[in-house]
CSV table of C-alpha atoms in Angstrom, one decimal:
chain,number,residue,atom,x,y,z
A,73,MET,CA,9.8,-6.6,-7.3
A,74,LYS,CA,11.1,-6.7,-10.8
A,75,ALA,CA,9.1,-9.1,-13.0
A,76,LYS,CA,9.9,-9.7,-16.6
A,77,PHE,CA,7.2,-8.4,-19.0
A,78,PRO,CA,5.5,-11.4,-20.5
A,79,THR,CA,5.5,-10.2,-24.1
A,80,LEU,CA,4.2,-13.5,-25.5
A,81,LEU,CA,1.3,-13.7,-23.1
A,82,MET,CA,0.3,-10.1,-23.9
A,83,ALA,CA,0.5,-10.7,-27.7
A,84,VAL,CA,-1.7,-13.8,-27.4
A,85,TYR,CA,-4.2,-11.8,-25.3
A,86,ALA,CA,-4.3,-9.0,-27.8
A,87,LEU,CA,-4.7,-11.4,-30.7
A,88,PHE,CA,-7.5,-13.2,-28.8
A,89,ILE,CA,-9.4,-10.0,-28.1
A,90,LEU,CA,-9.0,-8.8,-31.7
A,91,CYS,CA,-10.2,-12.1,-33.2
A,92,SER,CA,-13.1,-12.1,-30.7
A,93,LEU,CA,-14.1,-8.7,-31.9
A,94,LEU,CA,-13.8,-9.7,-35.6
A,95,PHE,CA,-15.7,-12.9,-35.3
A,96,GLY,CA,-18.1,-11.8,-32.6
A,97,TYR,CA,-16.9,-14.3,-29.9
A,98,GLN,CA,-18.9,-13.2,-26.9
A,99,PRO,CA,-16.6,-14.2,-24.0
A,100,GLY,CA,-13.6,-12.5,-25.7
A,101,LYS,CA,-15.6,-9.4,-26.3
A,102,GLU,CA,-16.6,-9.2,-22.7
A,103,ILE,CA,-13.1,-9.7,-21.5
A,104,GLY,CA,-12.0,-7.0,-23.9
A,105,GLU,CA,-14.7,-4.6,-22.6
A,106,ASN,CA,-13.6,-5.3,-19.0
A,107,PHE,CA,-10.0,-4.5,-19.9
A,108,ILE,CA,-10.9,-1.2,-21.7
A,109,SER,CA,-13.1,0.0,-18.8
A,110,PHE,CA,-10.3,-0.8,-16.3
A,111,VAL,CA,-7.7,1.0,-18.4
A,112,LEU,CA,-10.0,4.1,-18.7
A,113,SER,CA,-10.6,4.2,-14.9
A,114,MET,CA,-6.9,3.8,-14.2
A,115,LEU,CA,-6.0,6.6,-16.7
A,116,LYS,CA,-8.4,8.9,-14.9
A,117,ILE,CA,-6.5,8.5,-11.6
A,118,LEU,CA,-2.9,7.5,-12.3
A,119,PRO,CA,-1.6,10.8,-13.7
A,120,GLY,CA,-2.7,12.8,-10.7
A,121,ALA,CA,-1.4,10.1,-8.3
A,122,PHE,CA,2.0,10.1,-9.9
A,123,ILE,CA,2.3,13.8,-10.0
A,124,LEU,CA,1.7,14.0,-6.3
A,125,ILE,CA,4.3,11.3,-5.6
A,126,GLY,CA,6.8,13.2,-7.8
A,127,LEU,CA,6.1,16.5,-5.9
A,128,PHE,CA,6.5,14.7,-2.6
A,129,GLU,CA,9.9,13.3,-3.5
A,130,VAL,CA,11.3,16.6,-4.6
A,131,TRP,CA,10.1,18.6,-1.7
A,132,ILE,CA,10.6,16.3,1.3
A,133,SER,CA,14.1,14.9,1.3
A,134,ARG,CA,15.0,11.8,3.4
A,135,GLU,CA,18.2,13.4,4.6
A,136,LYS,CA,16.4,16.4,6.0
A,137,VAL,CA,14.2,14.1,8.1
A,138,GLN,CA,17.0,11.9,9.3
A,139,LYS,CA,18.8,14.9,10.7
A,140,HIS,CA,16.0,15.4,13.2
A,141,LEU,CA,15.9,11.8,14.5
A,142,GLY,CA,18.2,12.6,17.4
A,143,GLU,CA,15.4,14.5,19.2
A,144,HIS,CA,15.3,13.7,22.8
A,145,SER,CA,11.6,14.1,23.4
A,146,SER,CA,9.7,10.9,22.7
A,147,PHE,CA,6.8,12.7,21.1
A,148,LEU,CA,9.1,14.5,18.6
A,149,SER,CA,11.1,11.4,17.8
A,150,PHE,CA,7.8,9.6,17.0
A,151,LEU,CA,6.8,12.5,14.7
A,152,TRP,CA,10.1,12.4,12.9
A,153,VAL,CA,10.2,8.7,12.6
A,154,MET,CA,6.7,8.8,11.1
A,155,LEU,CA,7.9,11.3,8.5
A,156,LEU,CA,10.9,9.1,7.8
A,157,ALA,CA,8.6,6.1,7.4
A,158,GLY,CA,6.5,8.2,5.0
A,159,THR,CA,9.5,8.6,2.7
A,160,THR,CA,10.3,4.9,2.7
A,161,VAL,CA,10.0,3.3,-0.7
A,162,GLY,CA,9.1,-0.3,-1.0
A,163,GLY,CA,7.6,-2.5,1.7
A,164,LEU,CA,8.8,-4.2,4.8
A,165,TYR,CA,11.8,-5.5,3.0
A,166,VAL,CA,13.3,-2.0,2.9
A,167,ALA,CA,12.0,-1.1,6.3
A,168,PHE,CA,14.0,-3.7,8.2
A,169,PRO,CA,17.4,-2.6,7.0
A,170,VAL,CA,16.5,1.0,7.8
A,171,ALA,CA,15.2,0.0,11.2
A,172,TRP,CA,18.6,-1.7,11.9
A,173,THR,CA,20.4,1.5,10.9
A,174,LEU,CA,18.2,3.4,13.3
A,175,TYR,CA,18.9,0.9,16.1
A,176,GLU,CA,22.6,1.0,15.4
A,177,LYS,CA,22.7,4.8,15.6
A,178,GLY,CA,21.2,4.6,19.1
A,179,ALA,CA,17.4,4.9,18.5
A,180,ARG,CA,15.4,3.4,21.3
A,181,VAL,CA,13.6,0.1,20.8
A,182,HIS,CA,10.1,1.6,20.8
A,183,VAL,CA,11.2,4.2,18.2
A,184,VAL,CA,12.6,1.4,16.0
A,185,LEU,CA,9.4,-0.6,16.3
A,186,ALA,CA,7.3,2.5,15.6
A,187,TYR,CA,9.4,3.1,12.4
A,188,VAL,CA,8.6,-0.4,11.1
A,189,GLY,CA,4.9,0.0,12.0
A,190,PHE,CA,4.7,3.4,10.3
A,191,ALA,CA,6.7,2.2,7.3
A,192,ALA,CA,3.9,-0.3,6.9
A,193,VAL,CA,0.9,2.1,7.2
A,194,CYS,CA,2.2,5.6,6.4
A,195,ARG,CA,4.2,5.4,3.2
A,196,ILE,CA,3.1,8.6,1.3
A,197,PRO,CA,3.1,7.2,-2.3
A,198,MET,CA,1.0,4.3,-1.0
A,199,ILE,CA,-1.4,6.7,0.8
A,200,VAL,CA,-1.8,8.7,-2.4
A,201,PHE,CA,-2.8,5.5,-4.3
A,202,GLU,CA,-5.1,4.4,-1.6
A,203,ALA,CA,-6.9,7.7,-1.4
A,204,SER,CA,-7.1,8.0,-5.2
A,205,PHE,CA,-8.7,4.6,-5.6
A,206,MET,CA,-10.7,4.0,-2.4
A,207,GLY,CA,-11.6,7.6,-1.5
A,208,ILE,CA,-10.2,10.0,1.1
A,209,LYS,CA,-12.7,8.9,3.7
A,210,PHE,CA,-11.4,5.3,3.6
A,211,THR,CA,-7.8,6.5,4.0
A,212,VAL,CA,-8.6,8.9,6.8
A,213,VAL,CA,-10.4,6.2,8.8
A,214,ARG,CA,-7.6,3.8,8.3
A,215,LEU,CA,-4.9,6.3,9.4
A,216,LEU,CA,-6.9,7.6,12.3
A,217,VAL,CA,-7.2,4.1,13.7
A,218,SER,CA,-3.9,2.5,12.7
A,219,VAL,CA,-1.5,5.3,13.6
A,220,PRO,CA,-2.4,5.6,17.3
A,221,LEU,CA,-2.5,1.8,17.6
A,222,VAL,CA,0.9,1.4,16.0
A,223,LEU,CA,2.2,4.0,18.5
A,224,ILE,CA,0.7,2.3,21.5
A,225,SER,CA,1.7,-1.1,20.5
A,226,SER,CA,5.3,0.0,19.8
A,227,LEU,CA,5.5,1.7,23.2
A,228,LEU,CA,4.2,-1.4,25.0
A,229,LEU,CA,6.3,-3.9,23.0
A,230,GLY,CA,9.3,-1.7,23.3
A,231,ARG,CA,8.9,-1.5,27.1
A,232,TYR,CA,8.5,-5.3,27.3
A,233,LEU,CA,11.5,-6.0,25.2
A,234,THR,CA,13.7,-3.4,27.0
A,235,GLY,CA,12.8,-5.1,30.2
A,236,LYS,CA,13.9,-8.4,28.8
A,237,LYS,CA,17.2,-6.9,27.7
A,238,TRP,CA,16.3,-7.7,24.1
A,239,GLU,CA,18.7,-6.7,21.4
A,240,MET,CA,18.2,-6.4,17.7
A,241,VAL,CA,20.4,-8.7,15.7
A,242,SER,CA,22.8,-7.5,13.0
A,243,PRO,CA,21.5,-9.2,9.9
A,244,GLY,CA,25.0,-9.9,8.8
A,245,SER,CA,25.8,-12.1,11.8
A,246,SER,CA,23.0,-14.6,11.2
M,51,MET,CA,-12.7,15.8,-9.3
M,52,ILE,CA,-11.5,17.4,-6.1
M,53,PHE,CA,-8.5,15.2,-6.4
M,54,TYR,CA,-7.4,16.9,-9.6
M,55,ALA,CA,-8.1,20.3,-8.2
M,56,VAL,CA,-5.8,19.6,-5.3
M,57,THR,CA,-3.1,18.1,-7.5
M,58,ALA,CA,-3.3,21.2,-9.8
M,59,LEU,CA,-3.2,23.6,-6.9
M,60,LEU,CA,-0.1,21.9,-5.4
M,61,LEU,CA,1.5,21.8,-8.8
M,62,ILE,CA,0.9,25.5,-9.3
M,63,VAL,CA,2.2,26.4,-5.9
M,64,SER,CA,5.3,24.2,-6.4
M,65,PHE,CA,5.9,25.8,-9.8
M,66,MET,CA,5.8,29.3,-8.4
M,67,ALA,CA,8.1,28.3,-5.6
M,68,ASP,CA,10.7,26.6,-7.7
M,69,ARG,CA,10.4,26.0,-11.4
M,70,LYS,CA,13.4,23.7,-11.6
M,71,LYS,CA,12.3,21.5,-8.7
M,72,THR,CA,8.8,21.2,-10.2
M,73,LEU,CA,10.1,20.1,-13.6
M,74,LYS,CA,12.3,17.5,-11.8
M,75,ALA,CA,9.2,16.3,-9.9
M,76,LEU,CA,7.3,15.8,-13.2
M,77,LYS,CA,10.3,14.0,-14.6
M,78,ILE,CA,10.2,11.7,-11.6
M,79,SER,CA,6.5,11.2,-11.9
M,80,TRP,CA,6.8,10.2,-15.6
M,81,LYS,CA,9.8,7.9,-14.9
M,82,LYS,CA,7.9,6.1,-12.1
M,83,PHE,CA,4.8,5.8,-14.2
M,84,SER,CA,6.6,4.4,-17.2
M,85,ASN,CA,8.5,1.9,-15.0
M,86,ILE,CA,5.3,0.6,-13.5
M,87,ALA,CA,3.1,0.8,-16.6
M,88,PRO,CA,4.0,-2.6,-18.0
M,89,MET,CA,3.2,-4.4,-14.7
M,90,PHE,CA,0.0,-2.5,-14.6
M,91,LEU,CA,-1.0,-3.6,-18.0
M,92,VAL,CA,-0.3,-7.2,-17.1
M,93,MET,CA,-2.4,-6.9,-13.9
M,94,LEU,CA,-5.3,-5.4,-15.9
M,95,VAL,CA,-5.1,-8.2,-18.4
M,96,LEU,CA,-5.1,-10.9,-15.7
M,97,VAL,CA,-7.9,-9.2,-13.8
M,98,SER,CA,-10.0,-8.8,-16.9
M,99,ILE,CA,-9.7,-12.6,-17.5
M,100,THR,CA,-10.2,-13.6,-13.9
M,101,LEU,CA,-13.3,-11.5,-13.4
M,102,TYR,CA,-14.8,-13.1,-16.5
M,103,LEU,CA,-14.0,-16.6,-15.3
M,104,LEU,CA,-15.1,-15.9,-11.7
M,105,PRO,CA,-18.8,-15.4,-11.7
M,106,HIS,CA,-20.1,-12.4,-9.8
M,107,GLU,CA,-22.0,-14.7,-7.4
M,108,LEU,CA,-18.7,-16.3,-6.4
M,109,ILE,CA,-17.1,-13.0,-5.4
M,110,ARG,CA,-20.3,-12.0,-3.7
M,111,GLU,CA,-20.4,-15.3,-1.8
M,112,TYR,CA,-16.8,-15.2,-0.6
M,113,LEU,CA,-16.0,-11.5,-0.3
M,114,GLY,CA,-19.5,-10.0,-0.4
M,115,GLU,CA,-21.7,-8.5,2.3
M,116,GLU,CA,-23.8,-11.5,3.1
M,117,ASP,CA,-21.3,-13.0,5.4
M,118,LEU,CA,-18.9,-10.2,6.5
M,119,MET,CA,-17.0,-12.4,8.9
M,120,LYS,CA,-16.2,-14.9,6.3
M,121,GLY,CA,-15.2,-12.2,3.8
M,122,MET,CA,-13.0,-10.5,6.4
M,123,GLY,CA,-11.4,-13.8,7.3
M,124,ILE,CA,-10.5,-14.7,3.8
M,125,ALA,CA,-9.3,-11.1,3.0
M,126,MET,CA,-7.1,-11.1,6.1
M,127,LEU,CA,-5.6,-14.5,5.2
M,128,LEU,CA,-4.9,-13.3,1.7
M,129,GLY,CA,-3.5,-10.0,2.9
M,130,SER,CA,-1.2,-11.7,5.4
M,131,ILE,CA,0.3,-14.0,2.8
M,132,ALA,CA,0.4,-11.9,-0.3
M,133,LEU,CA,3.3,-9.7,-1.3
M,134,MET,CA,1.9,-7.0,-3.5
M,135,PRO,CA,3.1,-3.4,-4.0
M,136,GLY,CA,0.5,-0.7,-3.2
M,137,PHE,CA,0.3,0.5,-6.7
M,138,ILE,CA,-1.1,-2.9,-7.8
M,139,ALA,CA,-3.1,-3.6,-4.6
M,140,PHE,CA,-5.2,-0.4,-4.5
M,141,PRO,CA,-6.3,-0.3,-8.1
M,142,LEU,CA,-7.3,-3.9,-7.7
M,143,CYS,CA,-9.2,-3.0,-4.6
M,144,GLY,CA,-10.9,-0.3,-6.6
M,145,ILE,CA,-12.1,-2.9,-9.1
M,146,LEU,CA,-13.3,-5.2,-6.3
M,147,ARG,CA,-15.2,-2.3,-4.8
M,148,GLU,CA,-17.0,-1.8,-8.1
M,149,GLN,CA,-17.9,-5.5,-7.9
M,150,GLY,CA,-19.7,-4.9,-4.7
M,151,VAL,CA,-17.0,-6.0,-2.2
M,152,PRO,CA,-17.6,-4.1,1.1
M,153,PHE,CA,-15.1,-1.4,2.3
M,154,MET,CA,-14.7,-3.5,5.5
M,155,VAL,CA,-13.5,-6.6,3.6
M,156,ILE,CA,-11.2,-4.4,1.4
M,157,SER,CA,-9.7,-2.8,4.5
M,158,SER,CA,-9.1,-6.2,6.1
M,159,PHE,CA,-7.1,-7.1,3.0
M,160,THR,CA,-5.1,-3.9,2.6
M,161,THR,CA,-4.3,-3.4,6.2
M,162,THR,CA,-3.0,-7.0,6.6
M,163,LEU,CA,-1.2,-6.6,3.4
M,164,MET,CA,0.7,-3.6,4.9
M,165,MET,CA,1.2,-4.9,8.4
M,166,VAL,CA,1.4,-8.6,8.4
M,167,GLY,CA,4.0,-10.5,6.4
M,168,LEU,CA,4.1,-14.2,6.6
M,169,ILE,CA,6.2,-14.5,3.5
M,170,SER,CA,8.7,-11.9,4.8
M,171,LEU,CA,8.8,-13.5,8.3
M,172,PRO,CA,12.2,-15.2,7.6
M,173,VAL,CA,13.7,-11.7,6.8
M,174,GLU,CA,12.1,-10.2,9.9
M,175,LYS,CA,13.3,-13.0,12.0
M,176,ALA,CA,16.9,-12.2,10.9
M,177,TYR,CA,16.6,-8.8,12.4
M,178,PHE,CA,14.2,-9.2,15.3
M,179,GLY,CA,14.4,-12.8,16.3
M,180,MET,CA,11.4,-15.2,15.9
M,181,ARG,CA,9.6,-14.3,19.1
M,182,THR,CA,9.5,-10.6,18.5
M,183,ALA,CA,8.7,-11.0,14.9
M,184,LEU,CA,5.7,-13.2,15.8
M,185,ILE,CA,4.5,-10.8,18.4
M,186,ARG,CA,4.8,-7.9,16.0
M,187,ASN,CA,2.8,-9.7,13.3
M,188,ALA,CA,0.1,-10.7,15.7
M,189,LEU,CA,-0.2,-7.1,16.8
M,190,GLY,CA,-0.5,-6.2,13.1
M,191,LEU,CA,-3.3,-8.6,12.7
M,192,LEU,CA,-5.1,-7.2,15.7
M,193,ILE,CA,-4.7,-3.7,14.4
M,194,ALA,CA,-6.0,-4.7,11.0
M,195,LEU,CA,-9.1,-6.2,12.7
M,196,LEU,CA,-9.8,-3.0,14.6
M,197,VAL,CA,-9.3,-0.9,11.5
M,198,SER,CA,-11.8,-3.0,9.5
M,199,ILE,CA,-14.4,-2.9,12.3
M,200,VAL,CA,-14.1,0.9,12.5
M,201,THR,CA,-14.2,1.1,8.7
M,202,GLY,CA,-17.4,-1.0,8.7
M,203,LEU,CA,-19.0,1.3,11.3
M,204,VAL,CA,-18.0,4.5,9.5
M,205,PHE,CA,-19.4,3.2,6.1
M,206,ALA,CA,-22.5,1.8,7.9
M,207,GLU,CA,-21.8,-1.7,6.7
M,208,VAL,CA,-22.2,-3.0,10.3
M,209,VAL,CA,-24.4,-1.4,12.9
M,210,ILE,CA,-24.0,-1.8,16.6
C-alpha cells in the first residue's frame, strides 16, 4: 500500500496546532497534546520492533526455507510452510500468488491452505509489532489458539476439497 | 523494559556471530522505518483529531466493556472489511487499549483483520474459486471468534 504523503494536510495541521498553542485555543491544544503523547509512546517501541525485524530478515532467508518444502512427512511440511509464512511480507495479496507457486510445485492442497492461513496469522514482523504494542501475553494467547485451528481447518478443508477433485486456478487464466 | 533487554541481547549475539550481517540488519531496520514513518505520522495526526472529536463515552459505548458482544460484533465487522497493514493496526490498537477498549474486542478486530478479507475476496476468488474462498473466510471468522473468547477468558474480561 503506497499512499502519497498528504503534505498540505500535514502543514495545515501543524499550523493549526501552532496557532492553538499561541492563542490558547483549547481544542487545538488538546489535539496537539494527544499527538505528542502518541508520538512519544510510538518512539518508545518502534526502534526495538524495527531492529528485531531487520535481524530476522538477515538471519532467516526465504530461499533456505523453501528448500525444505519438499519434505514428505505432513508434520514437517506444516512446520516448514509455517516458517515460510513467517517470512511473507505484506498481507493476503502476497500470500495468494505464493500459494499458487506452492500448488504448482506439487504441494498438497492442505499444505497450500495452511500456508495461506499461517501467512495471515504468523508473519514475524507483524507478530513483533503485535507483541510490542499489545504485550507478549496477548500475542501468545492468539498464536496458541489460532495456529492449531488453522492447522485443523486446513486439514479438514483440504480433505474435503481433495475428495471433490478441486483444483486451484491459475490466476492468469481467469 | 524486558522488550529492549531481549532486543539488545539478540543484537549483541548477532553482532558477535557476524558483524557484517548485523550492520546489514540495522540498515534494513532503518530503511523500513524511514519508509513507514510518513504514513505513521499521518495516522497519528488522524487519530489525534478523531479521538478528540469522538467523545470517550462513544468509544466506551460501542467498543467498551459494557456490552462485549456488541463491541466484538462491531470489531469483527470492521476487521473483516478493513485493509490495514499490521504496523498501522497494532499501534492503533495500543491507543484503543489505553482508551479502555477490552483485549477481547481488540483481538476480534486484529484476528479478523488478519484472517478475513471481504475486500480481497475478488482476488482470492481468482485463485481458489468463490466457494472455497467463502468457506475459507467463514472458517477465519470462526477462528477469530474463538481467539477472542479465549483472550477474554485469559484476561478475565469474561468469566464462565
